[in-house]
Structures are given as structure tokens and as C-alpha cells.
Amino acid sequence: MEYLPIFINLRQKKCLVVGGGSVALRKINLLLKAQTKIECIALDFCDDLIALSKSNDIDLVTKHFEPEDIQNHSVIISATNDKSLNIQVSKMAHESRIPVNVVDSPDLSSFIMPSIVDRSPVVIAVSSAGRAPVLARIIRAKLETIIPSAYGELAEMAGQFREKVKQRFNNIKDRRQFWEGIFSGVIAEKVFSGRSKEAKKELERRLANTTEESLGEVYLVGAGPGDPDLLTFKALRLMQQADVVLYDRLVSKSVMELVRRDAELIYVGKKSGESSHQVEINKLMVDLANSGQRVCRLKGGDPFIFGRGGEEIETLSDNGIPFQVVPGITAASGCSAYAGIPLTHRDYSQSCRFVTAHLKDGTSNLPWEEFVAEQQTIVFYMALTSANHVCQQLIDHGMRVDMPVALIERGTTPEQRVYTATLSGFPDLINNKEIHAPTLLIVGEVVNLREKLGWYGD
Ligand code: SAH
């Protein structure tokens, strides 16, 4: 190891920054986070730095750097583009044994600044000893994606209970087990979903209890339209920590690949309209959670858009099961983006509707006359079997027959196909074609933009 990673407390300590440009500004922002007092010496200061100095503990001093300027500083950063000045600052600092960092010059520095992931009080520092700063930044970005932003809050809470937990468990092993349960279970999830008060109460309760009772919960997670890269960080995290995963046909195989390897997978695929089956799914979730399991209910797209998510969590709520809902990219967003069809456009469409084309008992009670107005986009979900019927209804209610229409099959996946036609030409378009579910129908002038904006697939 070439450098020893240490975290240094600089609160209220004087730090010197030489240079007044954007690089100096970046370092100053970091020093401010560590609550230092800053003296910044330069001949010129950038506007943002001047603005920042007005509301922070920053002393801007307009002058040439002189050797005695380094005195009484705990740390020095040289951020100028004047090589000889940087060398001079470095030399003075080394002579006085004050830690110095010359930006982008590890050879002139006595310490280097790592890439950091800041979840204060948790801070992760990554360094490549100056060999590959870009690599360190990439590693940092990876860490950013897997560490929930509320980890800081969780650590703060843990800090408040640290002494109590110490008193409660003499044995270090018991203590560790207790904290492991807190950091990777229901309590942590409560903090992540904005319910810190409840989390604290639960922690108090566990501390008071001698017997550990296991508490299950349900995550209703939007799995997006198919491309696994469209999952949210939160979706991925919960998929990776669930004990049981309930999924159906709409969740793509490549998304399922990302579920925790040893989680139990339960297929609850159903034919549309089978409401009794829905009742069984709701009950299954309640039973699993009651047995102490962390249940991830994966839903295609967004759980609250034609996903019956509302019904599923109503049952959970009735049974007092803790749950959280993770939004996903809905088919309309995913498919329109991957088909190059913006859902709104200043020139062609000022509003957009998501409509189910699923017809109850073969009839539809949709407000067709509202759909035929110009300057809007209508997205029909569940449109495969009824696509011809939908187009005919639109024509019957007065939509112009040359209105462009797109049918998107298996959007956002490598199998994506996009078929476009006019309203009247639509039946011919899909005739004799083998089209696979799921498909989405988009009606509106914006469909024409695909010719120019299509970017995904062939
Ligand atoms: N909750 C889901 C929608 C469930 S209804 C969401 O927010 O996306 C199921 C319908 O969604 C399908 O019939 C189809 O119209 C649409 N759909 C879902 N994924 C799709 C995909 N990858 N490509 C095209 N349509 C899709």
C-alpha cells in the first residue's frame, strides 16, 4: 500500500487553498463539507467562488502567494495552473511539514484526495494511488448505485443506539448479530422508505425483547418493461434481498436473472380477468409475510399503472403487513422511448392518455369521443387482441383515417418490433403477421417522428 487511508478531522481548522478557478472551487466545496475555515489566495476568483464565499467561511485574499502564507494552516491545497507556483507551494509546505495536495500532481503532494461516496456519517473513499483516477471514479460510481442514499440516516440512528445496544449485549458476537439484523432487515427498509420514527420504535422494541421475533414484509416492485437496465436501484436492491419472489409473465427473463440466486421463485402468472386468482395471490403474500419472509412481488412496468398494485397492497394493509412500493418504468414510457416516439411534443401533442384496451365482456365503455381530438397521444395497453376494434372505434367516432398508429411488440427487449401505419391501414398491417404479447398501441401524430428519432434495434 503506497498511501495510508486516514480520515482527518478538520472541523474549524484553517485550510489554505492557492488558486481561484473552478478546480479550487471544487476542492473548497469539499473542504466546506468537512466544516473547515478556508483562506483562498489568488489574483482572480471565479464568479461561483465569489458567490460561495458570501455565505460560507471562506476568506478570499487577492494577492501573489508568498512563503509565509502557509503558516498556521492545517492543510494546504494548491489548485493553480502555474507549475512553478505549485512547486513552490509544495516545497514550502513540505519544509513546514504541513500536509499538501497539489491538484493532479501526486509527485508534489504529501497526500492525495480520493474519490468519495458521501453518505455522511458514512464516507467511502476510493484511491488508485494516483495511477488511474478515472478508474477510481468508475468504482465510485458503481458504489453510488448500490448504496442506498439513506445509509447516512441509518448510520446516524445506529449511532444514537450504540451505547444502549452495548449495554444490552455484553457479548460482541451477539451485538454484531443484532446490528446485522438491523442493517439488512425491516428496520433498515423503514429508514429507506422515509419512516425513521417507526424504525426507531421497532429498534427500541427489539432491544427490550429477549426473544427475536421475525417480521415479514412485502415489496411491490416495478420491474419495468423488459430491459433489465431500466430497473431502478431500489428495485434491484430489494430483488436481491428478498426471500421469496412472486412474478408473472410480464416480468422479462433478463430481469429475473437479477433476482437473488437462493430466493424462492413463485410463478403467479394468470390469464387476464381472472379475479379469483388475484385473491389467491393477495392471500399468498399475506401468508408468506406472516411467516416472517421478505416477499418481493415483481410486476411488469409500474405496479400502479394497470398493474393491480393497488388491490394487492390493500389486502396487505388490511392485514397489517408492512410494505413498500417501488415505481417502475411503465410500458408507455419504455416503449415510446425505445421506438423513438415522444409521447408529447410541442408541435403535435400537448397531452397523453394511458388507456386500457382490455374489454370487459367484449364491450367497451371508453370515452371514445374524447380520444379523437387532435394534439394528443393515446396509448392503449393490452391492445393485441382488440387493436382492430380500437382503430375501428376511433374511426367511427370521427378520428381522421390517416392518423398515424404504432404497434410496439415486446418493447425495450432485443425482440422489439415496431409496426406503423395509418388508422385505416392498420388491419392490413397486422394481418398475417405473427405478433407476440406484450404489445402496446400508440395513436397520435407523434408516431411520425419515429422515422427521424428511432434509434433502438433495426
Ligand atoms: N404495469 C404495466 C402494465 C400491465 S398491463 C406497466 O406499467 O407497463 C400489460 C400491458 O402492458 C400489456 O398488454 C402491454 O400492452 C403493455 N406492456 C407491458 N410491457 C410491454 C412491453 N415490453 N412491450 C409492449 N407492451 C408492453
XYZ file of C-alpha atoms and ligand atoms in Angstrom:
484
model
C 0.000 0.000 0.000
C 1.534 3.273 -1.085
C -0.823 5.541 0.796
C -2.378 5.011 4.198
C -6.058 5.913 4.049
C -6.952 8.087 7.027
C -9.960 10.282 7.751
C -8.826 13.563 9.225
C -10.933 15.836 11.399
C -10.521 19.399 10.095
C -13.568 20.952 11.719
C -12.870 24.637 12.402
C -9.264 24.191 11.283
C -7.704 26.701 8.898
C -7.021 25.394 5.412
C -5.238 27.249 2.650
C -6.265 26.983 -0.980
C -3.997 28.593 -3.573
C -5.835 29.351 -6.805
C -9.239 30.841 -7.541
C -10.598 28.927 -10.524
C -13.057 26.101 -10.954
C -10.635 23.436 -9.689
C -10.060 25.408 -6.492
C -13.817 25.795 -6.198
C -14.299 22.021 -6.347
C -11.789 21.449 -3.560
C -13.265 24.267 -1.494
C -16.704 22.702 -1.744
C -15.235 19.517 -0.314
C -13.412 21.354 2.477
C -16.648 23.119 3.364
C -18.367 19.761 3.801
C -15.679 18.945 6.359
C -16.527 22.252 8.097
C -13.107 23.843 7.733
C -12.239 27.536 7.728
C -10.825 28.429 4.348
C -8.341 31.019 3.204
C -8.110 31.226 -0.554
C -5.268 33.133 -2.200
C -5.304 34.106 -5.880
C -5.091 37.103 -8.179
C -8.526 36.291 -9.652
C -11.544 34.416 -8.357
C -14.231 32.822 -10.489
C -17.784 34.112 -10.028
C -19.059 30.936 -8.384
C -16.284 31.103 -5.812
C -17.086 34.741 -5.033
C -20.749 33.824 -4.637
C -19.886 30.858 -2.396
C -17.641 32.992 -0.175
C -20.564 35.282 0.664
C -22.427 32.632 2.607
C -19.560 30.489 3.887
C -16.446 30.617 5.981
C -14.161 31.492 3.076
C -11.649 34.314 3.151
C -10.750 35.382 -0.392
C -7.376 37.153 -0.439
C -6.323 38.835 -3.682
C -2.524 38.676 -3.788
C 0.519 36.788 -5.016
C 1.323 33.703 -2.964
C 4.191 34.240 -0.530
C 6.016 31.609 1.578
C 4.736 32.956 4.896
C 1.123 32.434 3.730
C 1.333 28.786 4.671
C 1.784 29.438 8.371
C -0.968 28.357 10.778
C -2.749 26.165 8.274
C -3.610 22.546 8.929
C -3.819 21.574 5.283
C -2.798 23.219 2.022
C -4.224 22.680 -1.437
C -2.597 24.141 -4.490
C -5.025 24.369 -7.382
C -3.360 26.697 -9.861
C -2.304 26.054 -13.436
C 1.057 27.667 -12.761
C 3.501 24.762 -12.462
C 6.295 26.754 -10.805
C 3.867 28.221 -8.269
C 2.551 24.724 -7.480
C 6.147 23.551 -6.960
C 6.847 26.480 -4.656
C 3.713 25.857 -2.547
C 4.574 22.173 -2.321
C 8.160 22.903 -1.265
C 7.154 25.367 1.452
C 4.522 23.010 2.821
C 6.879 20.044 2.879
C 9.515 22.091 4.704
C 6.993 23.093 7.351
C 5.556 19.575 7.474
C 2.064 20.735 6.619
C 0.062 18.199 4.565
C -0.181 19.468 0.999
C -2.087 18.398 -2.075
C -1.235 19.780 -5.498
C -4.161 19.008 -7.744
C -3.342 16.345 -10.331
C 0.302 16.144 -9.196
C 0.786 13.241 -6.793
C 4.564 13.766 -7.038
C 4.233 17.233 -5.480
C 1.673 16.128 -2.881
C 2.124 14.646 0.559
C -1.471 13.427 0.482
C -3.884 12.665 -2.320
C -7.630 13.158 -2.373
C -9.699 10.050 -3.016
C -12.940 9.696 -4.961
C -15.655 9.628 -2.353
C -19.131 8.299 -1.832
C -20.703 10.547 0.757
C -23.428 9.075 2.911
C -22.344 11.064 5.936
C -21.571 9.952 8.535
C -20.641 7.009 6.326
C -17.973 8.043 3.833
C -16.295 5.673 1.397
C -13.006 6.732 -0.125
C -11.510 5.143 -3.234
C -7.989 5.746 -4.414
C -5.777 4.272 -7.098
C -2.663 5.905 -5.610
C -2.800 8.392 -8.457
C -2.325 5.644 -11.079
C -5.810 5.618 -12.549
C -8.069 8.359 -11.170
C -10.680 7.633 -13.829
C -10.874 4.023 -12.689
C -11.298 5.193 -9.099
C -14.153 7.396 -10.288
C -15.794 4.491 -12.102
C -15.554 2.374 -8.953
C -17.056 5.241 -7.018
C -19.952 5.485 -9.483
C -20.596 1.766 -9.064
C -20.686 2.129 -5.310
C -23.028 5.103 -5.614
C -25.542 2.906 -7.410
C -25.593 0.103 -4.862
C -25.545 2.071 -1.637
C -28.941 3.485 -0.727
C -28.871 7.222 -0.225
C -30.416 6.861 3.221
C -27.465 4.861 4.587
C -26.287 8.037 6.298
C -29.534 8.339 8.172
C -29.362 4.679 9.120
C -25.854 5.163 10.495
C -26.989 8.253 12.457
C -29.756 6.208 14.000
C -27.366 3.380 14.828
C -25.098 5.937 16.496
C -27.926 7.041 18.768
C -28.486 3.453 19.922
C -24.895 2.345 20.109
C -24.480 2.697 23.870
C -27.839 1.101 24.640
C -27.024 -1.860 22.437
C -23.638 -2.211 24.126
C -25.310 -2.345 27.494
C -27.913 -4.799 26.304
C -25.440 -7.275 24.766
C -22.180 -7.844 26.616
C -21.012 -10.342 24.106
C -19.535 -8.823 20.950
C -20.896 -11.659 18.819
C -24.472 -11.053 19.993
C -24.009 -7.380 19.375
C -22.814 -7.966 15.869
C -25.728 -10.263 15.145
C -28.146 -7.702 16.480
C -26.747 -4.966 14.237
C -26.658 -7.247 11.219
C -30.353 -7.874 11.700
C -30.992 -4.143 11.897
C -28.922 -3.134 8.869
C -30.295 -5.698 6.451
C -33.872 -6.100 7.514
C -37.197 -4.451 8.037
C -35.790 -1.656 10.211
C -33.314 -0.503 7.578
C -36.036 -0.674 4.953
C -38.224 1.521 7.121
C -35.478 4.154 7.208
C -35.049 3.889 3.430
C -38.759 4.395 2.889
C -38.886 7.553 4.982
C -40.283 6.039 8.178
C -37.430 6.706 10.577
C -39.725 7.219 13.562
C -41.244 3.773 13.105
C -37.774 2.329 12.616
C -36.634 3.768 15.942
C -39.686 2.424 17.727
C -39.101 -1.002 16.260
C -35.452 -0.872 17.288
C -36.443 0.074 20.853
C -38.893 -2.826 20.874
C -36.246 -5.280 19.739
C -33.863 -4.037 22.374
C -36.500 -4.574 25.041
C -37.439 -8.041 23.808
C -35.478 -11.059 24.780
C -36.897 -13.200 22.010
C -36.260 -12.170 18.455
C -39.493 -12.240 16.557
C -39.220 -12.236 12.826
C -41.271 -9.776 10.939
C -42.022 -10.241 7.275
C -42.738 -7.564 4.730
C -43.685 -7.134 1.103
C -42.021 -5.108 -1.609
C -44.258 -4.320 -4.536
C -41.651 -3.664 -7.170
C -42.000 -2.300 -10.685
C -39.738 -4.367 -12.935
C -40.007 -2.076 -15.953
C -40.934 -3.070 -19.494
C -38.220 -5.666 -20.139
C -34.721 -4.253 -20.472
C -33.057 -5.027 -17.113
C -31.019 -1.830 -17.370
C -34.262 0.057 -16.839
C -34.665 -1.243 -13.288
C -34.297 1.312 -10.517
C -31.513 0.940 -7.940
C -34.141 0.331 -5.323
C -35.861 -2.389 -7.344
C -32.572 -4.203 -7.797
C -31.674 -3.928 -4.110
C -34.999 -5.339 -2.966
C -34.897 -8.106 -5.578
C -31.523 -9.071 -4.158
C -32.616 -9.258 -0.559
C -35.994 -10.953 -0.889
C -36.537 -14.471 0.447
C -39.410 -15.140 -1.951
C -40.173 -13.592 -5.326
C -43.643 -13.660 -6.857
C -43.598 -12.911 -10.559
C -45.698 -13.268 -13.662
C -45.363 -13.461 -17.412
C -44.794 -9.754 -17.891
C -41.504 -9.765 -15.986
C -38.753 -10.410 -18.511
C -36.314 -13.307 -18.220
C -33.344 -10.974 -18.069
C -34.893 -9.137 -15.141
C -35.498 -12.461 -13.375
C -31.790 -13.242 -13.812
C -31.060 -10.455 -11.343
C -33.145 -11.867 -8.506
C -31.166 -13.223 -5.545
C -29.922 -16.673 -6.507
C -31.236 -18.515 -3.482
C -34.603 -16.783 -3.329
C -37.643 -18.987 -3.776
C -39.386 -18.128 -7.056
C -43.138 -18.477 -7.308
C -44.845 -18.018 -10.656
C -48.226 -16.429 -10.202
C -48.927 -15.815 -13.888
C -52.548 -15.544 -14.618
C -54.836 -15.151 -17.532
C -56.228 -11.649 -17.666
C -59.532 -11.081 -15.937
C -59.296 -13.985 -13.513
C -60.113 -12.066 -10.397
C -60.340 -15.115 -8.157
C -56.715 -15.793 -8.937
C -55.903 -12.285 -7.795
C -57.467 -13.073 -4.432
C -55.198 -16.115 -4.131
C -52.118 -14.031 -4.896
C -53.116 -11.466 -2.295
C -53.596 -14.184 0.290
C -50.314 -15.871 -0.585
C -48.445 -12.629 0.006
C -50.078 -12.167 3.387
C -49.263 -15.757 4.424
C -45.640 -15.519 3.300
C -45.090 -12.222 5.077
C -46.777 -13.525 8.208
C -44.327 -16.403 8.253
C -41.526 -13.841 8.518
C -40.390 -13.802 4.888
C -39.350 -10.830 2.839
C -41.557 -11.062 -0.198
C -40.796 -9.280 -3.457
C -43.842 -9.010 -5.686
C -42.384 -8.203 -9.084
C -44.683 -6.540 -11.560
C -44.033 -5.660 -15.179
C -43.733 -1.920 -15.782
C -45.095 0.174 -12.951
C -47.181 -1.527 -10.265
C -49.661 1.330 -10.127
C -50.347 1.501 -13.853
C -52.748 -1.238 -14.956
C -50.894 -3.475 -12.530
C -53.478 -4.127 -9.842
C -50.843 -2.911 -7.421
C -53.475 -1.029 -5.503
C -55.564 -4.146 -4.923
C -52.568 -6.157 -3.783
C -51.415 -3.693 -1.171
C -54.936 -3.056 0.045
C -55.008 -6.650 1.266
C -51.596 -6.192 2.882
C -52.746 -3.036 4.585
C -55.912 -4.783 5.849
C -53.686 -7.433 7.406
C -51.185 -5.038 8.950
C -48.276 -6.270 6.816
C -45.542 -3.671 6.255
C -44.984 -2.978 2.579
C -43.352 -0.561 0.217
C -43.995 0.271 -3.403
C -41.207 0.828 -5.913
C -42.246 2.553 -9.119
C -41.050 1.144 -12.401
C -40.801 2.434 -15.931
C -44.208 1.841 -17.389
C -44.609 0.262 -20.838
C -45.728 3.568 -22.367
C -42.508 5.312 -21.304
C -40.211 2.416 -22.115
C -41.757 1.527 -25.469
C -42.127 5.095 -26.667
C -38.507 5.875 -25.798
C -37.154 2.729 -27.452
C -39.365 3.261 -30.504
C -38.314 6.892 -30.943
C -41.854 8.178 -30.415
C -42.002 11.045 -27.902
C -45.323 10.898 -26.071
C -45.656 14.664 -26.097
C -44.226 17.242 -28.459
C -44.749 20.976 -28.516
C -45.937 20.894 -32.121
C -48.008 17.715 -32.182
C -49.258 16.701 -28.798
C -49.834 18.549 -25.559
C -51.311 15.706 -23.579
C -51.128 11.979 -23.336
C -53.533 9.349 -22.078
C -52.867 5.829 -20.887
C -55.901 3.689 -21.673
C -56.628 0.023 -21.210
C -57.916 -1.644 -24.334
C -58.890 -4.674 -22.353
C -62.580 -5.014 -22.999
C -64.800 -6.268 -20.236
C -67.252 -8.805 -21.699
C -66.191 -7.766 -25.193
C -67.723 -4.317 -24.847
C -66.010 -1.045 -24.114
C -67.229 1.903 -22.184
C -64.309 4.159 -23.015
C -64.867 7.860 -23.789
C -64.037 7.410 -27.498
C -65.274 10.859 -28.470
C -62.597 12.384 -26.214
C -59.850 10.314 -27.842
C -60.420 11.625 -31.338
C -59.377 15.215 -30.596
C -56.162 16.362 -32.282
C -52.926 17.314 -30.491
C -52.888 14.421 -28.069
C -51.374 10.951 -27.818
C -53.356 7.900 -26.763
C -51.501 4.855 -25.524
C -53.509 1.653 -25.404
C -52.277 -1.062 -23.055
C -53.372 -4.683 -23.513
C -54.145 -3.922 -27.111
C -53.141 -7.035 -29.016
C -56.439 -8.819 -29.482
C -58.518 -5.675 -29.625
C -56.237 -3.495 -31.779
C -58.502 -3.679 -34.837
C -61.533 -2.941 -32.715
C -59.799 0.074 -31.151
C -58.866 1.512 -34.546
C -62.402 0.972 -35.858
C -63.924 2.682 -32.816
C -61.636 5.671 -33.296
C -62.662 5.938 -36.949
C -66.346 5.541 -36.065
C -66.040 8.367 -33.571
C -64.523 10.695 -36.106
C -60.755 10.371 -35.926
C -59.170 11.089 -39.290
C -58.241 7.880 -41.061
C -54.694 8.998 -41.812
C -53.834 9.391 -38.113
C -50.540 7.536 -37.584
C -50.550 4.469 -35.355
C -47.725 2.347 -33.960
C -47.886 -1.133 -32.527
C -44.883 -1.968 -30.365
C -44.235 -5.612 -29.707
C -42.018 -6.657 -26.761
C -40.742 -3.120 -26.340
C -37.246 -2.444 -24.909
C -36.146 -6.054 -25.415
C -33.884 -7.429 -28.168
C -37.076 -8.849 -29.745
C -38.683 -5.422 -30.031
C -40.646 -4.848 -33.267
C -42.395 -1.640 -34.180
C -45.152 -1.610 -36.817
C -46.502 1.711 -38.038
C -49.464 2.501 -40.265
C -52.368 4.880 -40.559
C -55.549 4.227 -38.680
C -57.326 2.856 -41.731
C -54.291 0.899 -42.910
C -53.820 -0.788 -39.556
C -55.794 -4.026 -40.109
C -53.722 -4.770 -43.227
C -50.543 -4.073 -41.319
C -51.019 -6.745 -38.705
C -52.821 -9.207 -40.947
C -50.853 -12.419 -41.418
C -48.154 -11.310 -39.029
C -47.211 -13.360 -36.051
C -47.266 -10.807 -33.267
C -46.321 -11.705 -29.728
C -47.523 -10.224 -26.459
C -46.953 -7.880 -24.841
C -47.849 -5.156 -27.274
C -48.683 -1.523 -26.915
C -50.606 0.677 -29.315
C -49.750 4.355 -29.704
C -52.098 6.624 -31.625
C -51.164 10.199 -32.492
C -49.239 12.497 -34.789
C -46.082 11.900 -32.721
C -45.788 8.427 -34.266
C -44.469 10.082 -37.432
C -41.414 11.285 -35.515
C -40.164 7.716 -35.302
C -38.804 7.909 -38.811
C -36.314 10.507 -37.618
C -35.933 9.617 -33.952
C -35.921 5.809 -33.982
C -32.610 4.638 -32.526
C -33.071 1.206 -30.982
C -32.829 -2.071 -32.854
C -33.007 -2.497 -36.624
N -48.000 -2.367 -15.122
C -47.623 -2.498 -16.509
C -48.796 -2.733 -17.408
C -49.524 -4.013 -17.147
S -50.801 -4.306 -18.304
C -46.855 -1.235 -16.937
O -46.821 -0.252 -16.209
O -46.272 -1.272 -18.004
C -49.981 -5.260 -19.511
C -49.829 -4.486 -20.777
O -48.696 -3.642 -20.702
C -49.552 -5.346 -21.974
O -50.736 -5.906 -22.503
C -48.949 -4.345 -22.921
O -49.928 -3.542 -23.522
C -48.155 -3.472 -22.005
N -46.736 -3.857 -21.964
C -46.012 -4.211 -20.886
N -44.743 -4.452 -21.219
C -44.639 -4.241 -22.542
C -43.578 -4.325 -23.475
N -42.327 -4.677 -23.118
N -43.833 -4.041 -24.769
C -45.065 -3.682 -25.151
N -46.106 -3.580 -24.318
C -45.905 -3.856 -23.023
